[in-house]
C-alpha positions as CSV (number, residue, x, y, z in Angstrom):
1,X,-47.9,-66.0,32.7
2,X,-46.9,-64.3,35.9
3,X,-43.6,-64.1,35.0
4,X,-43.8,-63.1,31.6
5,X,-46.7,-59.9,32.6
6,X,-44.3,-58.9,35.3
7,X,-41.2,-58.7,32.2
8,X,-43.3,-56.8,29.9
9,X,-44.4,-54.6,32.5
10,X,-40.9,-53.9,33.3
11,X,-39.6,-53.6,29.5
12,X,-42.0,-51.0,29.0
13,X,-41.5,-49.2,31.6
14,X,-37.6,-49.2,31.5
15,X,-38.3,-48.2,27.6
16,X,-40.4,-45.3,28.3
17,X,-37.8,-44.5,31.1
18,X,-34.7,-44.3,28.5
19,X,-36.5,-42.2,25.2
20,X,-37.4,-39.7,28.3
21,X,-33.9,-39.4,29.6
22,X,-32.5,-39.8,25.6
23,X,-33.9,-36.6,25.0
24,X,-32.2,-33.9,26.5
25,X,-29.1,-35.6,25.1
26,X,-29.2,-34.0,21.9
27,X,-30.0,-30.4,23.0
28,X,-27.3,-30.6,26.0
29,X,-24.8,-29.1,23.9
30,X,-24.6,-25.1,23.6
31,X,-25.2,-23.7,19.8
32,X,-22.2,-22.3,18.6
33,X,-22.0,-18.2,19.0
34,X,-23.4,-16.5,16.3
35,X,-21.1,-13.9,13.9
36,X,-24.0,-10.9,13.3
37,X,-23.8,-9.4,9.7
38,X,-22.5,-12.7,8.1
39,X,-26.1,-13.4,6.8
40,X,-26.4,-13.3,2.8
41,X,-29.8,-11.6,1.6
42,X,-32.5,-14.3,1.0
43,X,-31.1,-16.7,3.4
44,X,-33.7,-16.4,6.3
45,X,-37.0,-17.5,5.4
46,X,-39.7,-18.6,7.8
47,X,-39.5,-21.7,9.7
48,X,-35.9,-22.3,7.8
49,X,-32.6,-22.8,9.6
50,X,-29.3,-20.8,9.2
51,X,-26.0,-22.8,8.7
52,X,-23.8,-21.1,11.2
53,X,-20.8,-19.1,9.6
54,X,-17.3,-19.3,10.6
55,X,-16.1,-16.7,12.8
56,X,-13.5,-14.2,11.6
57,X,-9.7,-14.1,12.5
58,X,-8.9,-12.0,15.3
59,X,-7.8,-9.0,13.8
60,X,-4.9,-6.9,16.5
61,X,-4.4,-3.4,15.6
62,X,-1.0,-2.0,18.0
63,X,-1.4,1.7,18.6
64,X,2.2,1.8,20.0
65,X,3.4,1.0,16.4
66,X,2.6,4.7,15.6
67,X,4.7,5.8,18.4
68,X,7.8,4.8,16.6
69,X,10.2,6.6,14.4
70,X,10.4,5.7,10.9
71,X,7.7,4.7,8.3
72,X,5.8,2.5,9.5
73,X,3.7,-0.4,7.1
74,X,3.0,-4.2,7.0
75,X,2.6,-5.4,3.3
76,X,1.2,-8.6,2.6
77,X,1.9,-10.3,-0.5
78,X,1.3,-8.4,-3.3
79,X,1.5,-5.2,-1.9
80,X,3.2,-2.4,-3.8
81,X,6.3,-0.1,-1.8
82,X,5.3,2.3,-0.2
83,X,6.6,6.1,-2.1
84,X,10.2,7.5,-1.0
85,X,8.3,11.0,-0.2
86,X,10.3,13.9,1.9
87,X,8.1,14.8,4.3
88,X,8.9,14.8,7.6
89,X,5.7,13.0,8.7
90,X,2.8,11.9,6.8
91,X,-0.3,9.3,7.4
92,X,-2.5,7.4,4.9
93,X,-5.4,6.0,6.4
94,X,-8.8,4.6,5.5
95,X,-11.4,6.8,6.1
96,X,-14.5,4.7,6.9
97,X,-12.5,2.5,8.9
98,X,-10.0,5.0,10.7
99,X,-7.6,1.8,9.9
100,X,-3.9,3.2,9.3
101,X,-2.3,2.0,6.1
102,X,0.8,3.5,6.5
103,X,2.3,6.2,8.0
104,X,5.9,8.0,9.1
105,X,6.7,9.8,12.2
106,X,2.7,9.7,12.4
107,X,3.1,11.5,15.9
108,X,5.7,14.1,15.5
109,X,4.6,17.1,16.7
110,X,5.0,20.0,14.0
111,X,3.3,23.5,13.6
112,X,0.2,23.1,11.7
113,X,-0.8,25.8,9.7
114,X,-3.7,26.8,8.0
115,X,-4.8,22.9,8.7
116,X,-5.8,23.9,11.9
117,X,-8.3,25.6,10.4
118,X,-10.3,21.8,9.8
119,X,-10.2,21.4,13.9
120,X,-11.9,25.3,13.8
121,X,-14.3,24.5,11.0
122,X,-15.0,21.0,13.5
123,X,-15.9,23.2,16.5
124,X,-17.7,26.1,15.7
125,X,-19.5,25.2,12.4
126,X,-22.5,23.2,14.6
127,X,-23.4,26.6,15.9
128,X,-24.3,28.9,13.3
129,X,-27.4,28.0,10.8
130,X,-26.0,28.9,7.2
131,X,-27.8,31.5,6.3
132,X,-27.4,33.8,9.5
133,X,-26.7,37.2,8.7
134,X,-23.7,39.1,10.6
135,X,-22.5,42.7,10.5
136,X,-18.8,42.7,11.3
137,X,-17.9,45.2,14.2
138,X,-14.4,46.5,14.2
139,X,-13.4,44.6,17.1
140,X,-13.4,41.2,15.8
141,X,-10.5,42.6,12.9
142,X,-8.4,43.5,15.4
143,X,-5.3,40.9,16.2
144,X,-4.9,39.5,12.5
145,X,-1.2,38.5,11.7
146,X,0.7,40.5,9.9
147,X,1.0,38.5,6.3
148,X,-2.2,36.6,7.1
149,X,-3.9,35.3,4.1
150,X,-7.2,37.1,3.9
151,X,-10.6,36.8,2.0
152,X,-11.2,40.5,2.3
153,X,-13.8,41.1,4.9
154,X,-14.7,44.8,5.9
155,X,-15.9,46.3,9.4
156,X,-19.5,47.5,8.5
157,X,-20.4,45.1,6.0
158,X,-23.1,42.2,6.5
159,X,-22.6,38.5,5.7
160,X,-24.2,35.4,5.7
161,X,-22.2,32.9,7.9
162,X,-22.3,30.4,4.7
163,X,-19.9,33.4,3.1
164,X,-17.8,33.3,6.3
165,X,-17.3,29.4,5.9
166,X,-16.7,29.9,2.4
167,X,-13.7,32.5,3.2
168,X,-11.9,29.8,5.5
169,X,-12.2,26.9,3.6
170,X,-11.4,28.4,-0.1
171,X,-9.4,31.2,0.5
172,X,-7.8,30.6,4.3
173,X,-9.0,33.6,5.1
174,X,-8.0,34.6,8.5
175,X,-10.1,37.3,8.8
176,X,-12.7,35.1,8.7
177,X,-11.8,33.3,11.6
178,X,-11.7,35.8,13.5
179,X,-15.3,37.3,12.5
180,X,-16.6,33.6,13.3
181,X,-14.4,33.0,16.6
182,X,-16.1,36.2,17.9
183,X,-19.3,34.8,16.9
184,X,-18.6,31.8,19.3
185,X,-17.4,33.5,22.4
186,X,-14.2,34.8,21.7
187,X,-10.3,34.4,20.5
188,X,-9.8,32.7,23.8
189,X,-12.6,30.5,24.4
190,X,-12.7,29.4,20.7
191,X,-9.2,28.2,21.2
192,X,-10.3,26.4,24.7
193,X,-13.0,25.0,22.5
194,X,-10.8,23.2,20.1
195,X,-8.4,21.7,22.3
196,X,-11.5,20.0,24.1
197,X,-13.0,19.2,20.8
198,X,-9.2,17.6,19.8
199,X,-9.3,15.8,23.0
200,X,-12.0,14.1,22.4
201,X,-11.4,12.4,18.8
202,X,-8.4,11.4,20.4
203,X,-5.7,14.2,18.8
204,X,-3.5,14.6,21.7
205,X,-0.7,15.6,19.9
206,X,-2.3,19.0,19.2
207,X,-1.9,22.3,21.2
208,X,-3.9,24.7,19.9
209,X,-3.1,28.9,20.5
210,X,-4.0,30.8,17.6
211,X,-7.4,29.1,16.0
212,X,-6.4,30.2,12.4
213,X,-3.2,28.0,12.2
214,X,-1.0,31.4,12.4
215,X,2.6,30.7,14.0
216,X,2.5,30.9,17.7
217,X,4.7,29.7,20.2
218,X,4.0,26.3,21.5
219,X,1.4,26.2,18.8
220,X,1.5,22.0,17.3
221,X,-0.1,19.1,16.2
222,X,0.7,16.1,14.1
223,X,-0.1,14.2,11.0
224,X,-1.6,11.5,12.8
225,X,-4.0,14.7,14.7
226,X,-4.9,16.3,11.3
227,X,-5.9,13.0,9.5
228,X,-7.9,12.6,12.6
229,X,-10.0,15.7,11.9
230,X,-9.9,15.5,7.8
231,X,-11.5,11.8,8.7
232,X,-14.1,13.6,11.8
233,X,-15.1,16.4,8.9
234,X,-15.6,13.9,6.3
235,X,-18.4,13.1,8.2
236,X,-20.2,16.4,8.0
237,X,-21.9,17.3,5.0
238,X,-21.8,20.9,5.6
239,X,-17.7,20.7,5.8
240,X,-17.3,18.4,2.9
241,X,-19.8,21.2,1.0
242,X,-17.2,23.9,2.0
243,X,-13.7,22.1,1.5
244,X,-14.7,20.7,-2.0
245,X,-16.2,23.9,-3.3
246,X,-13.2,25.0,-5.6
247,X,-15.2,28.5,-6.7
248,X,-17.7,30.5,-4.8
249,X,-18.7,34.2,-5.3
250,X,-17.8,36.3,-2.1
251,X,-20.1,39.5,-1.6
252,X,-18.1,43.2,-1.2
253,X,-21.4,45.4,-0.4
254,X,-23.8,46.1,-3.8
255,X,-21.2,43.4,-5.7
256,X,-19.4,40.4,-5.5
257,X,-15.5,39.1,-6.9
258,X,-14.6,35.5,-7.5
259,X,-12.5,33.5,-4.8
260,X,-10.4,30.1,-5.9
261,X,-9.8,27.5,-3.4
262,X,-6.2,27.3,-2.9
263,X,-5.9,23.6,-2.6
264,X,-4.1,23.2,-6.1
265,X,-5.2,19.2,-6.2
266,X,-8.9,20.4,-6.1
267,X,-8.7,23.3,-8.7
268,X,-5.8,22.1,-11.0
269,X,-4.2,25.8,-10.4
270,X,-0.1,26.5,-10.8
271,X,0.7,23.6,-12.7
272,X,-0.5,21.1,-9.9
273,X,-3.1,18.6,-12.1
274,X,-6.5,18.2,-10.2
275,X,-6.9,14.9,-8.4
276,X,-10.0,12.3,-9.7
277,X,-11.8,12.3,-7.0
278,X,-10.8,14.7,-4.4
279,X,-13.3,15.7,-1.6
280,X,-10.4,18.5,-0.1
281,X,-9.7,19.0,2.4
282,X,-7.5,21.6,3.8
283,X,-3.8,23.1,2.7
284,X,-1.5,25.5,4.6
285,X,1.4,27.5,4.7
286,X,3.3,29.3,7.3
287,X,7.1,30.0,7.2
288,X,7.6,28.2,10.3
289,X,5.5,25.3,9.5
290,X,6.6,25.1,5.6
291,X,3.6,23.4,3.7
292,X,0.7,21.0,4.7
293,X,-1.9,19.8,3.7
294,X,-5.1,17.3,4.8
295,X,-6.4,15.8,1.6
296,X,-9.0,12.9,0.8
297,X,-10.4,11.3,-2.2
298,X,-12.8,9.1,-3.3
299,X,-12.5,5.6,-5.6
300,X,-14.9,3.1,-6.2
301,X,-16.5,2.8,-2.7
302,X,-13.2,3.6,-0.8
303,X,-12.0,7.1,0.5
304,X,-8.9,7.8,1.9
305,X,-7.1,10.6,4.2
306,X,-4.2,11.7,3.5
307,X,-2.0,14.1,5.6
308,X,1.2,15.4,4.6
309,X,3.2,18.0,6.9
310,X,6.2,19.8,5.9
311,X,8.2,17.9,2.7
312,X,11.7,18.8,2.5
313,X,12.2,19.0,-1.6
314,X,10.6,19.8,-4.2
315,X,9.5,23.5,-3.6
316,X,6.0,24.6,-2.5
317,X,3.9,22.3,-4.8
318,X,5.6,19.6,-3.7
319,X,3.3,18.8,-0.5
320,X,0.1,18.7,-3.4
321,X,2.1,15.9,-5.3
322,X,3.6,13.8,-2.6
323,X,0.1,13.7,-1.6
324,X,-0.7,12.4,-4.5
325,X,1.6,9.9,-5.0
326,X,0.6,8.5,-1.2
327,X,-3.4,8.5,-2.2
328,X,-2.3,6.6,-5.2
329,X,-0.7,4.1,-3.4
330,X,-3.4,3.8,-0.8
331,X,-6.0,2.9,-3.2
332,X,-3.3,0.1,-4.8
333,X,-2.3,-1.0,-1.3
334,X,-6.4,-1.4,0.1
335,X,-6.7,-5.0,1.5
336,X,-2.6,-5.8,0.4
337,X,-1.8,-4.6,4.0
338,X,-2.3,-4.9,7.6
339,X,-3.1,-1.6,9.2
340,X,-0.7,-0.4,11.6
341,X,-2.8,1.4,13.5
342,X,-6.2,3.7,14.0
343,X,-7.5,6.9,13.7
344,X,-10.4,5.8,16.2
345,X,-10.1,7.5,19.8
346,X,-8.4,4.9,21.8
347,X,-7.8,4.3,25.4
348,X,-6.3,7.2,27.8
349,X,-3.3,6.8,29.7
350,X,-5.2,6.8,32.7
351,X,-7.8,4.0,31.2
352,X,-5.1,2.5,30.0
353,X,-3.4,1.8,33.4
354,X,-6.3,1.1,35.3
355,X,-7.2,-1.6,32.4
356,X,-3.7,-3.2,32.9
357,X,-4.2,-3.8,36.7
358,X,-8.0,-5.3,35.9
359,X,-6.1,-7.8,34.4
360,X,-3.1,-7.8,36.6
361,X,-5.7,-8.3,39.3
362,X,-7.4,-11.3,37.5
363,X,-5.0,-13.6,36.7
364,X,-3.8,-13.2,40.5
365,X,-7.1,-14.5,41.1
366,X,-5.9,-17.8,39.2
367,X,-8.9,-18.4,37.0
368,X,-6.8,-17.9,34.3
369,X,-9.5,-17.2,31.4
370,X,-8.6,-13.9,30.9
371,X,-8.3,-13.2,26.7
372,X,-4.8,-11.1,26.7
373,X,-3.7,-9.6,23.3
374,X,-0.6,-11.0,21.6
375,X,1.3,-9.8,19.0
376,X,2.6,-12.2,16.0
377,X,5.5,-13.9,17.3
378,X,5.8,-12.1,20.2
379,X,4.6,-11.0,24.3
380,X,1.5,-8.9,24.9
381,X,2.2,-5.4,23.9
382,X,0.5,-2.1,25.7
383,X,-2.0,-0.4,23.7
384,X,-3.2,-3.0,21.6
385,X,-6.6,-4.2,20.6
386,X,-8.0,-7.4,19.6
387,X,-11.3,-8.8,18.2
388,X,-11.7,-11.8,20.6
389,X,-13.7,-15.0,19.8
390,X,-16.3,-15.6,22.8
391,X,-15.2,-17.8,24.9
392,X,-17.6,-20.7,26.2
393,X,-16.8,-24.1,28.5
394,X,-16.9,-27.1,26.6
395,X,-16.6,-30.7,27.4
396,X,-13.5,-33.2,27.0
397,X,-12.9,-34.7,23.9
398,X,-15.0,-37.9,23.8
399,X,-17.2,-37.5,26.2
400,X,-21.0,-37.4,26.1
401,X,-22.5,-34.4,26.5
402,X,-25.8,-36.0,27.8
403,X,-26.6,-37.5,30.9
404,X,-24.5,-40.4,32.1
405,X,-24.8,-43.8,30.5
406,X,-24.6,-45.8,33.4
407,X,-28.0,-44.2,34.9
408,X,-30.4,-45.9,32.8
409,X,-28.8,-49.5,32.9
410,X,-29.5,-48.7,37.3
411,X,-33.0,-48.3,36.2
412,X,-33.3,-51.2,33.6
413,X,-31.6,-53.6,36.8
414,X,-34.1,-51.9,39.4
415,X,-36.9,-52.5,37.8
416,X,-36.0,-56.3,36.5
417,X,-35.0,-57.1,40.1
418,X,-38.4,-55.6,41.1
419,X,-40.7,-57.8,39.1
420,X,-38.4,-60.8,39.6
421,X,-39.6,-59.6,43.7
422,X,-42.8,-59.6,43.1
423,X,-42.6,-63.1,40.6
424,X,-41.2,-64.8,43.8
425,X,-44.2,-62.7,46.4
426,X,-47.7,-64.0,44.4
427,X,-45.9,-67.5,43.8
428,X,-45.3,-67.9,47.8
429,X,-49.2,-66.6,48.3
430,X,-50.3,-69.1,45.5
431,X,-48.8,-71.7,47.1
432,X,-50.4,-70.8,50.9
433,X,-53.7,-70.9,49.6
């Protein structure tokens, strides 16, 4: 009886002993990282559980590629060619992304023309409420370039700021510019202005020196810079009001006359037909700089940007329908390539360096679980960017992820031996008495 109370009393204990340590067994293991915006509507309901989703694929996008000569594109199957055009650089690009579809000679730096006029609209429009009210002095007409295009504004003559905007955006009216640059400190400072305002959407192709887009020495940007800005104005709704507006009344004292915008996709003018679509954004012209244009359109719940600088055939209309023939292939292409670049701001130089020796300095350390971007098929390349899985430790293959097995056989052997002990003790005092 002695023996078998002593047993029991050890069984039980050793039992409650192993469903305590069994326990943290099944929770040892860390829950998989969780994807955010993978959920489907209706799937979380109190008290219920979510299935974890599989991550997505890293996805590298290699801002040197747009460095490069040439056009530049990665189809996947499916994908339709991209159109012989003769411009000497153009970029297609998605607009809510900033994800480059395609582009050639993206950062060749050409004079801009009246498309420098969306980087002016992008700096100064913040400042001035719409329907301000502004008599034009004499001053601020002085320094127009001879053959400017002008809207017709007169010294004396009082008008809303909304008339302004409407004179740069619809008929590329230099004069209005001017008026609006001397509104915001000056021809100098305005120009200050918009470099800063380029720097920091990442355009650092531009040099800005006359902020009408008139022919200056020195004076450059890029298609890559100006799909930049058509993609930063699309986000204003006061700029996409202006550059879409293909008629507007502009007021000449006690009447008014009728200006067209002279982006032929928009108004259909000359021949050139209108574009489904079309949200603008800016065209220009300068002998220097031939043609360009900034356009972007609307399909379905995609819009594109689409700049086109300087085509080489075709005569003047031609920029309006190589743009056209590169929108219609962005819209075909969407999700039947990889981009090849961004539109996003991206590292500096200097950022870029001092990221490089981060890592330099890490794997000196020799931990060796630094993430590094690779391109397909090849070494890691400056410049580009990845969307990394996180990275957790994990245990061998095959091995328990719980406590060690061989702890509670110990405590089953301790704890038998024990009331074996004590078995052999009150037998020895049984026998004494």
């Amino acid at each position: 009886m002695i023996v078998t109370s002593a047993v029991r009393h050890a069984a039980a204990g050793t039992a409650a002993l192993l469903f305590v340590l069994s326990a943290p067994a099944a929770t040892a293991s860390p829950a998989p990282p969780f994807s955010p915006g993978s959920l489907t509507s209706g799937s979380v309901a109190s008290g219920s559980s979510v299935e974890e989703p599989t991550p997505p694929a890293p996805r590298f996008v290699d801002r040197a590629r747009l460095d490069r000569r040439g056009t530049q594109v990665q189809k996947l199957s499916g994908a339709p060619s991209v159109p012989e055009v003769s411009a000497l650089s153009w970029v297609v690009a998605d607009a809510s992304s900033g994800e480059v579809l395609a582009a050639r000679n993206a950062h060749r730096k050409l004079p801009p023309a009246s498309t420098l006029k969306a980087l002016f609209a992008l700096t100064a429009l913040p400042h001035n409420d719409p329907s301000e009210q502004h008599t034009v002095a004499d001053s601020e007409l002085t320094g127009i370039g001879a053959g400017s295009s002008l809207v017709g504004i007169k010294e004396g003559y009082t008008y809303k700021v909304s008339d302004l905007w409407n004179g740069v955006f619809l008929s590329s009216g230099n004069d209005a510019v001017h008026v609006l640059a001397a509104m915001n400190g000056g021809w100098d400072a305005m120009s200050r202005k918009m470099q800063e305002k380029a720097r920091s959407l990442g355009a650092r192709d531009t040099h800005v020196v006359s902020p009408d887009g008139y022919d200056a020495p020195d004076q450059v940007s890029s298609a890559y810079d100006l799909a930049v800005f058509g993609r930063a104005g699309l986000q204003d709704p006061a700029f996409v009001r202006y550059c879409s507006t293909p008629y507007a009344d502009f007021p000449a004292g006690s009447w008014s006359y009728g200006i067209a915008n002279t982006n032929r996709l928009l108004t259909g003018a000359d021949g050139v037909a209108r574009y489904p679509g079309l949200l603008g954004i800016k065209n220009g012209y300068t002998s220097n700089a031939g043609n360009t244009l900034i356009s972007a359109a609307r399909r379905g719940d995609r819009t594109l940007v689409v700049s086109v600088m300087n085509p080489q055939g075709g005569g003047g209309l031609a920029v309006y329908e190589e743009a056209r023939e590169l929108l219609d292939w962005g819209f075909e292409a969407a999700g039947r390539v990889q981009p090849v670049g961004s539109l996003l701001p991206g590292p500096t130089k200097s950022e870029a360096e001092a990221g490089n020796r981060a890592v330099a300095a890490k794997r000196d350390g020799g931990r060796g679980d630094e993430t590094v971007s690779v391109a397909a098929g090849g070494a890691p390349r400056a410049g580009a960017e990845a969307v990394a899985a996180p990275h957790r430790d994990s245990p061998g293959d095959g091995e328990p992820s719980g406590p060690s097995a061989g702890f509670p056989l110990t405590l089953v052997g301790s704890a038998c031996a024990a009331a074996l002990a004590l078995w052999g003790w009150r037998r020895k005092a049984a026998h004494r008495a």
